[in-house]
PDB file of C-alpha atoms in Angstrom:
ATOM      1  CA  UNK Z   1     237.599 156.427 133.395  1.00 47.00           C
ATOM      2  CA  UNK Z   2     238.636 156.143 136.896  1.00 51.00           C
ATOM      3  CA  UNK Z   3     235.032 155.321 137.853  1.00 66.00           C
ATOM      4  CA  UNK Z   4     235.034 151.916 135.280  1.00 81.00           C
ATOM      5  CA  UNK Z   5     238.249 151.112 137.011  1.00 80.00           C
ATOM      6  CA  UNK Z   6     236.845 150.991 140.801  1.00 83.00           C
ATOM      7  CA  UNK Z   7     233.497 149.676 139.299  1.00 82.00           C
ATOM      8  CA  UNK Z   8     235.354 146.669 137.590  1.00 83.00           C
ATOM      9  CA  UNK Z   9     237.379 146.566 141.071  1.00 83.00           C
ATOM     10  CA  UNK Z  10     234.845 146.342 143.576  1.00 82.00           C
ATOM     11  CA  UNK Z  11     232.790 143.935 141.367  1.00 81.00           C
ATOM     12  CA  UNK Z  12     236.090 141.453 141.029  1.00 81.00           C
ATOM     13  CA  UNK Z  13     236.135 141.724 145.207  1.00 81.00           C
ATOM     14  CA  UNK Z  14     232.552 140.713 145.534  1.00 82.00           C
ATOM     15  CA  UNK Z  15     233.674 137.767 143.147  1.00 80.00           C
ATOM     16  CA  UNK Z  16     236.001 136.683 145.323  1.00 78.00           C
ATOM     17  CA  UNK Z  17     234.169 137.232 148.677  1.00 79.00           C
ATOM     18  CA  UNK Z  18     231.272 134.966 146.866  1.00 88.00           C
ATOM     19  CA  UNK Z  19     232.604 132.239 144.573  1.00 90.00           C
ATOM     20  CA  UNK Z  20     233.501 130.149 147.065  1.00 90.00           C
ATOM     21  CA  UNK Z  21     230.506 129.801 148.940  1.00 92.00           C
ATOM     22  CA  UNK Z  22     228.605 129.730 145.631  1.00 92.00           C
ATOM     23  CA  UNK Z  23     231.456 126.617 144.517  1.00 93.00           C
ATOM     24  CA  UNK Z  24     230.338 124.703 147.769  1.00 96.00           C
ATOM     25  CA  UNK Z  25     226.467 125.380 147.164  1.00 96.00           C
ATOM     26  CA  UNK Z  26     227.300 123.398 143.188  1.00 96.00           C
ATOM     27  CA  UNK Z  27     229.338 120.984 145.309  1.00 97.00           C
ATOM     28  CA  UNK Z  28     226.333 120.164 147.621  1.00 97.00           C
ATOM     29  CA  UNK Z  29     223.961 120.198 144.822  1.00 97.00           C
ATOM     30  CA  UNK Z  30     226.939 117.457 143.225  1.00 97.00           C
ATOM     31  CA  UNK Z  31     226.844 114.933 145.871  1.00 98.00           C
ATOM     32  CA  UNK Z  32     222.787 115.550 146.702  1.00 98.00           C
ATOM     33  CA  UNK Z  33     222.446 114.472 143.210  1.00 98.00           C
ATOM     34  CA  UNK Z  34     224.968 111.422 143.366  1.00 98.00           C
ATOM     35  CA  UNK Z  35     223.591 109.995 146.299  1.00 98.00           C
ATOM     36  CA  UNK Z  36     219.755 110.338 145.789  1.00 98.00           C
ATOM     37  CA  UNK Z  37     220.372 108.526 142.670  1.00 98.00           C
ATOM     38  CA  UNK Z  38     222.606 105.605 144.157  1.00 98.00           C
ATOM     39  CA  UNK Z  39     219.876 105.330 146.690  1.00 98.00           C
ATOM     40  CA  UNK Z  40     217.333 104.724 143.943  1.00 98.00           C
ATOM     41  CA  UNK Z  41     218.940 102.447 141.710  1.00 97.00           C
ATOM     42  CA  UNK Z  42     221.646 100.243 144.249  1.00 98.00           C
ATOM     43  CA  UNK Z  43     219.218  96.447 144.076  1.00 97.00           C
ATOM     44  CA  UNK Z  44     218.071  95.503 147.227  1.00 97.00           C
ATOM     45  CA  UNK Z  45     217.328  92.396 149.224  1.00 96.00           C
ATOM     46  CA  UNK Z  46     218.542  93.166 152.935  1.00 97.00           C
ATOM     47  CA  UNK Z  47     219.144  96.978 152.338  1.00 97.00           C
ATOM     48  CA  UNK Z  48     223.140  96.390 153.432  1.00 98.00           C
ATOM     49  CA  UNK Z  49     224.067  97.931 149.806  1.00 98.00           C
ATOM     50  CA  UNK Z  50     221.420 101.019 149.898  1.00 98.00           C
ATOM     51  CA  UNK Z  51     222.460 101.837 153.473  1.00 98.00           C
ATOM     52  CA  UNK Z  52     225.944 101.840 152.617  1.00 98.00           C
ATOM     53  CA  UNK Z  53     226.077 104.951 151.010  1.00 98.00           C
ATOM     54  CA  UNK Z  54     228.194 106.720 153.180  1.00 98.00           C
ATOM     55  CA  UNK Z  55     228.533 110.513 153.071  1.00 98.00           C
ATOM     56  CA  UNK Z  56     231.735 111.803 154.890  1.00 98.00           C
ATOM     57  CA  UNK Z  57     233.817 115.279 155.072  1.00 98.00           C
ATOM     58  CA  UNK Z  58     237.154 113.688 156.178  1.00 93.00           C
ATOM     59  CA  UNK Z  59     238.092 110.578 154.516  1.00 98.00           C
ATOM     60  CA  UNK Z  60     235.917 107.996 152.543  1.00 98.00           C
ATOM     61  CA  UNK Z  61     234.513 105.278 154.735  1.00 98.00           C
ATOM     62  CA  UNK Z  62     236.300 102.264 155.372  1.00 98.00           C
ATOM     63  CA  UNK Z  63     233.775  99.759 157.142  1.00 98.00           C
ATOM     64  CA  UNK Z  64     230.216  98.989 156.372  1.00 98.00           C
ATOM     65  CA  UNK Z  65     227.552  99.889 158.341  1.00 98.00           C
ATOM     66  CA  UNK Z  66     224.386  97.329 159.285  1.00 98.00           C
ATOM     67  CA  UNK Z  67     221.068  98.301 157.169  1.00 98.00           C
ATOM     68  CA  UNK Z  68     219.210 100.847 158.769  1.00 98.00           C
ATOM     69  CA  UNK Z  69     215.756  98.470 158.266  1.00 98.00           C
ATOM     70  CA  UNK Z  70     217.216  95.111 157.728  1.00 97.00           C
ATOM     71  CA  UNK Z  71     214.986  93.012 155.519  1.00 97.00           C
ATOM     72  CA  UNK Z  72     215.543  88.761 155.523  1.00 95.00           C
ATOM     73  CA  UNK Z  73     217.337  87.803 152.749  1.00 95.00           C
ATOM     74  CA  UNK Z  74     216.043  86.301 149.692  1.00 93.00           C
ATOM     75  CA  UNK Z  75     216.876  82.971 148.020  1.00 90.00           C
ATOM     76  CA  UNK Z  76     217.307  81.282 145.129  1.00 88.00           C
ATOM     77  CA  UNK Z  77     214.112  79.575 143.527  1.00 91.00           C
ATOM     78  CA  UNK Z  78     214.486  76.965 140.563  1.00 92.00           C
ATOM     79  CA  UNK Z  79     211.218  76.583 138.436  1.00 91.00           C
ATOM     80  CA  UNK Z  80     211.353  74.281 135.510  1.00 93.00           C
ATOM     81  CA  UNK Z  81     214.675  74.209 135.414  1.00 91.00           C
ATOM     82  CA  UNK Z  82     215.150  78.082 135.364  1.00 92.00           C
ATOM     83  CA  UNK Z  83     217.135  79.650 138.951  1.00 90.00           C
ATOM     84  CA  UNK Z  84     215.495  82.978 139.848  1.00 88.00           C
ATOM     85  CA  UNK Z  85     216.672  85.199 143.000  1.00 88.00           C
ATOM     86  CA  UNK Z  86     213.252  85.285 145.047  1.00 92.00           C
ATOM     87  CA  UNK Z  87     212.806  88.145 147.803  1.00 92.00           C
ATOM     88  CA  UNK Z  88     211.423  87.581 151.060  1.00 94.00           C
ATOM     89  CA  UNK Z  89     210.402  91.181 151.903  1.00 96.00           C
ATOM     90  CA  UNK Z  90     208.982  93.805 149.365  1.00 96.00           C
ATOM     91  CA  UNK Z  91     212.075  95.047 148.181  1.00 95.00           C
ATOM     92  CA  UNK Z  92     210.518  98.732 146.785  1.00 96.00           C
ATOM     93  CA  UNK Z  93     209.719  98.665 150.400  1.00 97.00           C
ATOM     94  CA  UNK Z  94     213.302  98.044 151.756  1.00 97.00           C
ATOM     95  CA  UNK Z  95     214.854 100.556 149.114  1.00 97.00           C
ATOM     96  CA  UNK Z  96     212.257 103.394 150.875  1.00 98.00           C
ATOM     97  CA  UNK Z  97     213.105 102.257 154.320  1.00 98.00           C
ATOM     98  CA  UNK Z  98     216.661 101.991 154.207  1.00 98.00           C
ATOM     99  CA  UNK Z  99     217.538 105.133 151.724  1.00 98.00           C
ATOM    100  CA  UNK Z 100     215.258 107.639 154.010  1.00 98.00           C
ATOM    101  CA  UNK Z 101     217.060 106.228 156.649  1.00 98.00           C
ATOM    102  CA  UNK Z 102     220.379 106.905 154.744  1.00 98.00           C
ATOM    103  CA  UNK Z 103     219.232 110.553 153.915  1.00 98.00           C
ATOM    104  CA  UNK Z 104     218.126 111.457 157.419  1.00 98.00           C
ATOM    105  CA  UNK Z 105     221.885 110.630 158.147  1.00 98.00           C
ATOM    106  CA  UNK Z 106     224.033 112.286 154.962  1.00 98.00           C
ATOM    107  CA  UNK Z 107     221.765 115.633 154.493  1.00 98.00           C
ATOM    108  CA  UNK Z 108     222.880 117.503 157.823  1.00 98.00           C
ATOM    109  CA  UNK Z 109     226.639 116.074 156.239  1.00 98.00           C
ATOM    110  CA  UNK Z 110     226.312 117.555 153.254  1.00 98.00           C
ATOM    111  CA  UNK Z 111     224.864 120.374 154.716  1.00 98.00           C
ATOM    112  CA  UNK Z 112     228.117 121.048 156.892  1.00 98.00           C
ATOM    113  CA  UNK Z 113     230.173 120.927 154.122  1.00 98.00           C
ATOM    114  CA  UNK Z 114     232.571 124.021 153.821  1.00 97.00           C
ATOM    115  CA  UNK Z 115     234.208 125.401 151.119  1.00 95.00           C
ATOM    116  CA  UNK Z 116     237.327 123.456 149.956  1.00 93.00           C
ATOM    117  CA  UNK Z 117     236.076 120.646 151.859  1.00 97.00           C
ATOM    118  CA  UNK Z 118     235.609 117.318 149.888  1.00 98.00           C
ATOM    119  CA  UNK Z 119     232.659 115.648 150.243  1.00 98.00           C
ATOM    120  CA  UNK Z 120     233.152 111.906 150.113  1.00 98.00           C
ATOM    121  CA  UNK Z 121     230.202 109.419 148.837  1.00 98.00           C
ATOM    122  CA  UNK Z 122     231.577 105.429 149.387  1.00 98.00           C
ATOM    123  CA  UNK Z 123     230.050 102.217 149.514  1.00 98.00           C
ATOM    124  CA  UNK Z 124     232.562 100.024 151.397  1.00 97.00           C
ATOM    125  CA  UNK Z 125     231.034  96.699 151.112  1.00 98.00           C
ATOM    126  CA  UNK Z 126     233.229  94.141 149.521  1.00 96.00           C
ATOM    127  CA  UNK Z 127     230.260  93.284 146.909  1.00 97.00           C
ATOM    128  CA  UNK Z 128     229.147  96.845 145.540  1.00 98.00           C
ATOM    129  CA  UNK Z 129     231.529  96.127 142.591  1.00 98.00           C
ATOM    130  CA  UNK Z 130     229.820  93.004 141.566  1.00 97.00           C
ATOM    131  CA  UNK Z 131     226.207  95.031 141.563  1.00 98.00           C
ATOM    132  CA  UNK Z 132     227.940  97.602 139.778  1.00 98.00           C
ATOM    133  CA  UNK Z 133     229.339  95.357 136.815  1.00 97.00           C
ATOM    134  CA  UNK Z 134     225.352  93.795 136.378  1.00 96.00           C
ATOM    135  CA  UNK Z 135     225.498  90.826 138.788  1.00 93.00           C
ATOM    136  CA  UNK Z 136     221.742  91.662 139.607  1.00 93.00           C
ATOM    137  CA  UNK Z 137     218.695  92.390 137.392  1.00 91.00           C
ATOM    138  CA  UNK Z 138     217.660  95.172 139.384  1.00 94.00           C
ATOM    139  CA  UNK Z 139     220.422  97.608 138.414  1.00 94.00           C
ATOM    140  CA  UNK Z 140     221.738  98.120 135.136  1.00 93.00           C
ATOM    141  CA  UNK Z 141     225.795  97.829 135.015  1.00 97.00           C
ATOM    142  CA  UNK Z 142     227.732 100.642 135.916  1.00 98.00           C
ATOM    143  CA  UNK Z 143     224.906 102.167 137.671  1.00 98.00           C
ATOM    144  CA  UNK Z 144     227.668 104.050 140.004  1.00 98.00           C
ATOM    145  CA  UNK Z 145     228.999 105.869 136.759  1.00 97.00           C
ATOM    146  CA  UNK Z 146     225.682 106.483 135.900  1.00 97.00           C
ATOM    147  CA  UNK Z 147     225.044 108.169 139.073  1.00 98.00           C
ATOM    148  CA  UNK Z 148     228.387 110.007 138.809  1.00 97.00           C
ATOM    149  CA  UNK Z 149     227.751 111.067 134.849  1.00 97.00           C
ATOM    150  CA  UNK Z 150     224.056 112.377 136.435  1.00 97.00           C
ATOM    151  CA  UNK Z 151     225.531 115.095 139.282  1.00 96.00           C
ATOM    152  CA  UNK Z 152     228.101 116.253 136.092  1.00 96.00           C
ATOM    153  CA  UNK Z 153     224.901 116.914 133.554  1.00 97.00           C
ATOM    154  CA  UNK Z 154     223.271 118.400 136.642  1.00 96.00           C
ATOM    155  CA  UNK Z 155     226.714 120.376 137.828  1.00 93.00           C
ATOM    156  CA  UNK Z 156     226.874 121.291 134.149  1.00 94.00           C
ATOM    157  CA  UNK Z 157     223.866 123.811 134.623  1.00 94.00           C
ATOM    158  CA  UNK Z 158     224.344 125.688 137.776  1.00 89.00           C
ATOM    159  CA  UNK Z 159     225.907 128.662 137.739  1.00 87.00           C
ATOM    160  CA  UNK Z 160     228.563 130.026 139.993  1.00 82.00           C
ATOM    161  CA  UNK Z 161     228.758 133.514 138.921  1.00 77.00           C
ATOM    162  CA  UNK Z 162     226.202 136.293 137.948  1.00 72.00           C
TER     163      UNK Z 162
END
């Protein structure tokens, strides 16, 4: 009996020398998720909104960041009597420019990450709300909580333990 004991002992050590660094692998896999789909659903026109995805370890971001490739803004375009937004530049085009740009900068973050450690995912420009509640036809609303409500259903099926 004494050999079940130190069995059951040593494998509840090895539990707690691992589940922490397995917690912060789930935790990267979290945000990876969040922010890859942000980056492929935020609408575009300049790229501000898909570059400012932020990915921090300390605090959320406060400021917004330029696009990483700027695109001209679009405009509004009235044909027989029906207003459409019009884009200047190919916006699938600005959505792959600016979010590889944004994941060349938030993957060695993530990365770094360290158990304990939040990981932070913010958007700090003063219009992200208004994409998020439907204001463009890119986007369906509440994109952001779909993005959030993905990295759970993902989280949901990694495992942390043997």
């Amino acid at each position: 009996m004494a050999d079940t004991f130190q069995g059951l002992s040593a494998q509840f050590r090895e539990l707690a020398q691992t589940l922490s660094v397995r917690a912060n692998e789930a935790k990267k896999t979290l945000a990876s998720t969040i922010e890859n789909d942000l980056l492929q659903v935020t609408p575009v026109d300049t790229g501000q909104a898909v570059s400012n995805w932020q990915v921090t370890l300390t605090a959320p971001a406060e400021d917004p960041i330029a696009p990483y490739a700027p695109a001209r803004e679009g405009y509004m375009k009235q044909s027989k009597g029906v207003r459409t937004w019009t884009h200047r530049d190919d916006p699938s085009q600005i959505r792959a420019d600016n979010s590889s740009a944004a994941l060349e900068v938030s993957r060695p973050i993530i990365a770094a990450a360290q158990p304990s450690q939040p990981i932070f995912i913010t958007n700090a420009l003063d219009y992200i709300e208004v994409l998020n509640q439907g204001h463009s036809t890119q986007a369906p609303a509440l994109f952001v909580d779909r993005a959030i409500i993905l990295g759970r259903d993902v989280l949901s099926r990694v495992t942390i333990t043997d």
